[in-house]
Short mmCIF file of C-alpha atoms in Angstrom, two decimals:
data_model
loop_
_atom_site.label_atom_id
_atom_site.label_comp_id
_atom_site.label_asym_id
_atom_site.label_seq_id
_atom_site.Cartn_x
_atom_site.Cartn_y
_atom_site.Cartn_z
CA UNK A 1 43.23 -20.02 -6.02
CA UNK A 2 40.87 -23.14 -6.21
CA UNK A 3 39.75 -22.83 -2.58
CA UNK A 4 39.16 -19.17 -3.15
CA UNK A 5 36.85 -19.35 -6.16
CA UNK A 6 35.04 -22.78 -4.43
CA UNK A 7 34.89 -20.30 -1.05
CA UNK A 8 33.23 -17.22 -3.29
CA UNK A 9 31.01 -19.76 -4.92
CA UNK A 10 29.50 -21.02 -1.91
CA UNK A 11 28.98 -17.33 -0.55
CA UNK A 12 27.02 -16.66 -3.52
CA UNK A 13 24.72 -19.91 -2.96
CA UNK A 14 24.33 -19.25 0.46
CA UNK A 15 22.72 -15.45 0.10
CA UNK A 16 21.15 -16.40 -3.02
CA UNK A 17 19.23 -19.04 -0.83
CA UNK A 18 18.92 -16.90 2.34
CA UNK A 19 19.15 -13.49 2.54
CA UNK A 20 18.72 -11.58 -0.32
CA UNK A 21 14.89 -11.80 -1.74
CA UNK A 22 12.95 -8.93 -1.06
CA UNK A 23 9.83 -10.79 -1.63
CA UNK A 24 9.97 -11.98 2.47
CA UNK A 25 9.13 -8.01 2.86
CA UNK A 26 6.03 -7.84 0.85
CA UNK A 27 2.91 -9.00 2.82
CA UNK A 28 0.33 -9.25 0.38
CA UNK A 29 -2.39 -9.97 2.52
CA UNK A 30 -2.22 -6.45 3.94
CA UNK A 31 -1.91 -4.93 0.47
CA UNK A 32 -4.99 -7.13 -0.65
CA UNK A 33 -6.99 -5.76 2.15
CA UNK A 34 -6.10 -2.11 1.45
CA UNK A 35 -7.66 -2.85 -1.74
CA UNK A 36 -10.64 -4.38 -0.63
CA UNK A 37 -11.59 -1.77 1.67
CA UNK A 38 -10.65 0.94 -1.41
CA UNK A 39 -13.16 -1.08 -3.32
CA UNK A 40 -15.67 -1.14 -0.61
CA UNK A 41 -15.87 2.75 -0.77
CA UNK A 42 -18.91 4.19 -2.68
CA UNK A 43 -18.78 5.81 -5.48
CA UNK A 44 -16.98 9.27 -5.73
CA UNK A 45 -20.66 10.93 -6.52
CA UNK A 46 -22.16 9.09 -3.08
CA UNK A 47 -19.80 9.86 -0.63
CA UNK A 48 -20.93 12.10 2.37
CA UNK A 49 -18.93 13.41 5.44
CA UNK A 50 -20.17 10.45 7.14
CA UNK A 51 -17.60 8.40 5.62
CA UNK A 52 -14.79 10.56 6.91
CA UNK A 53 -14.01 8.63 9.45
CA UNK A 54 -13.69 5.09 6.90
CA UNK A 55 -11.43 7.47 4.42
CA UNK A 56 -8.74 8.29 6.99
CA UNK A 57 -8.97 4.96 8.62
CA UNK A 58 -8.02 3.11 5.01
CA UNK A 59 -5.55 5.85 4.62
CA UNK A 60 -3.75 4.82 7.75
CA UNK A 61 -3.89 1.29 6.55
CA UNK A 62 -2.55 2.09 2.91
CA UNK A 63 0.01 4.44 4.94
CA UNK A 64 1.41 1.07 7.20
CA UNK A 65 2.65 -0.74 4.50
CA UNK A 66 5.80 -0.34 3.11
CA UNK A 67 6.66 1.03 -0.30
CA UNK A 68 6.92 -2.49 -1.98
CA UNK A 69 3.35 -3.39 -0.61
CA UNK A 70 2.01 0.00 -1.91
CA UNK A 71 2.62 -0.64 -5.49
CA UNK A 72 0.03 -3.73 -5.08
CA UNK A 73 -2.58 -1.19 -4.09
CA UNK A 74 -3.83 -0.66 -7.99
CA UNK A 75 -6.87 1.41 -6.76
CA UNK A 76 -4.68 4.23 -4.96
CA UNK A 77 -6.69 6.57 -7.38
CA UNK A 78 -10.02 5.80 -5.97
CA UNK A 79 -8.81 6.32 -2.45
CA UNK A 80 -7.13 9.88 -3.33
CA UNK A 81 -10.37 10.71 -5.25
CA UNK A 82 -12.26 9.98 -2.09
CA UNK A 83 -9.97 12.04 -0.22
CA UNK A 84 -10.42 15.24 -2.40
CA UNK A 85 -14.45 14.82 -2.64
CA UNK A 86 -14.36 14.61 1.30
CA UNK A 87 -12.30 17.77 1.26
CA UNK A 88 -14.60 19.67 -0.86
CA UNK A 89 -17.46 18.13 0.87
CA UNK A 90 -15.87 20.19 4.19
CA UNK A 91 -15.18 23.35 2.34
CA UNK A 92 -18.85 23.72 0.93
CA UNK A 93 -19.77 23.33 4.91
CA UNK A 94 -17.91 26.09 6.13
CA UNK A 95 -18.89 28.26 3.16
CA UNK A 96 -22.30 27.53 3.80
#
C-alpha cells in the first residue's frame, strides 16, 4: 500500500512540474501585438476604405491565435467597430 501511495505521489509531482500548465500555450507577444496594431487603427469616425486592407490583415492576426491568447486582446471592440464602419463605408458605395 506504501509503495502505491509513494508511486501516485510522485505521478502527481511529475505532471504538476511538466505537463499540465496551460500557460506554455499562451504566447503573449502575439496577443500584445494584436493589440497594438488594434490601437494603431484610427478612430471609428476617420476610417476610409483605404484601410480595408489593414482591417482584414489584423483580423487574420487576431484570428491565428488561439482562444486563450484572444482573451488578452482587451480592444476586440475597437477592431469589430472598425469592421462594421468599413462595411457601411462599402454599402454607401454601391448605393451611391
Amino acid at each position: 500500500m506504501k509503495k502505491i501511495f509513494i508511486s501516485l505521489f510522485a505521478l502527481i509531482c511529475f505532471f504538476s512540474l511538466v505537463g499540465c500548465n496551460q500557460e506554455d500555450n499562451i504566447d503573449e507577444e502575439k496577443a500584445n501585438e494584436v493589440v497594438n496594431l488594434i490601437n494603431e487603427l484610427p478612430s471609428t469616425s476617420s476610417l476610409t476604405l483605404e484601410h480595408e486592407e489593414l482591417i482584414v490583415s489584423i483580423r487574420a492576426k487576431y484570428e491565428a491565435l488561439n482562444v486563450d491568447e484572444k482573451t488578452l486582446v482587451n480592444n476586440y471592440y475597437k477592431l469589430t467597430s472598425a469592421e462594421s464602419k468599413i462595411e457601411r463605408l462599402k454599402k454607401e458605395l454601391t448605393e451611391e
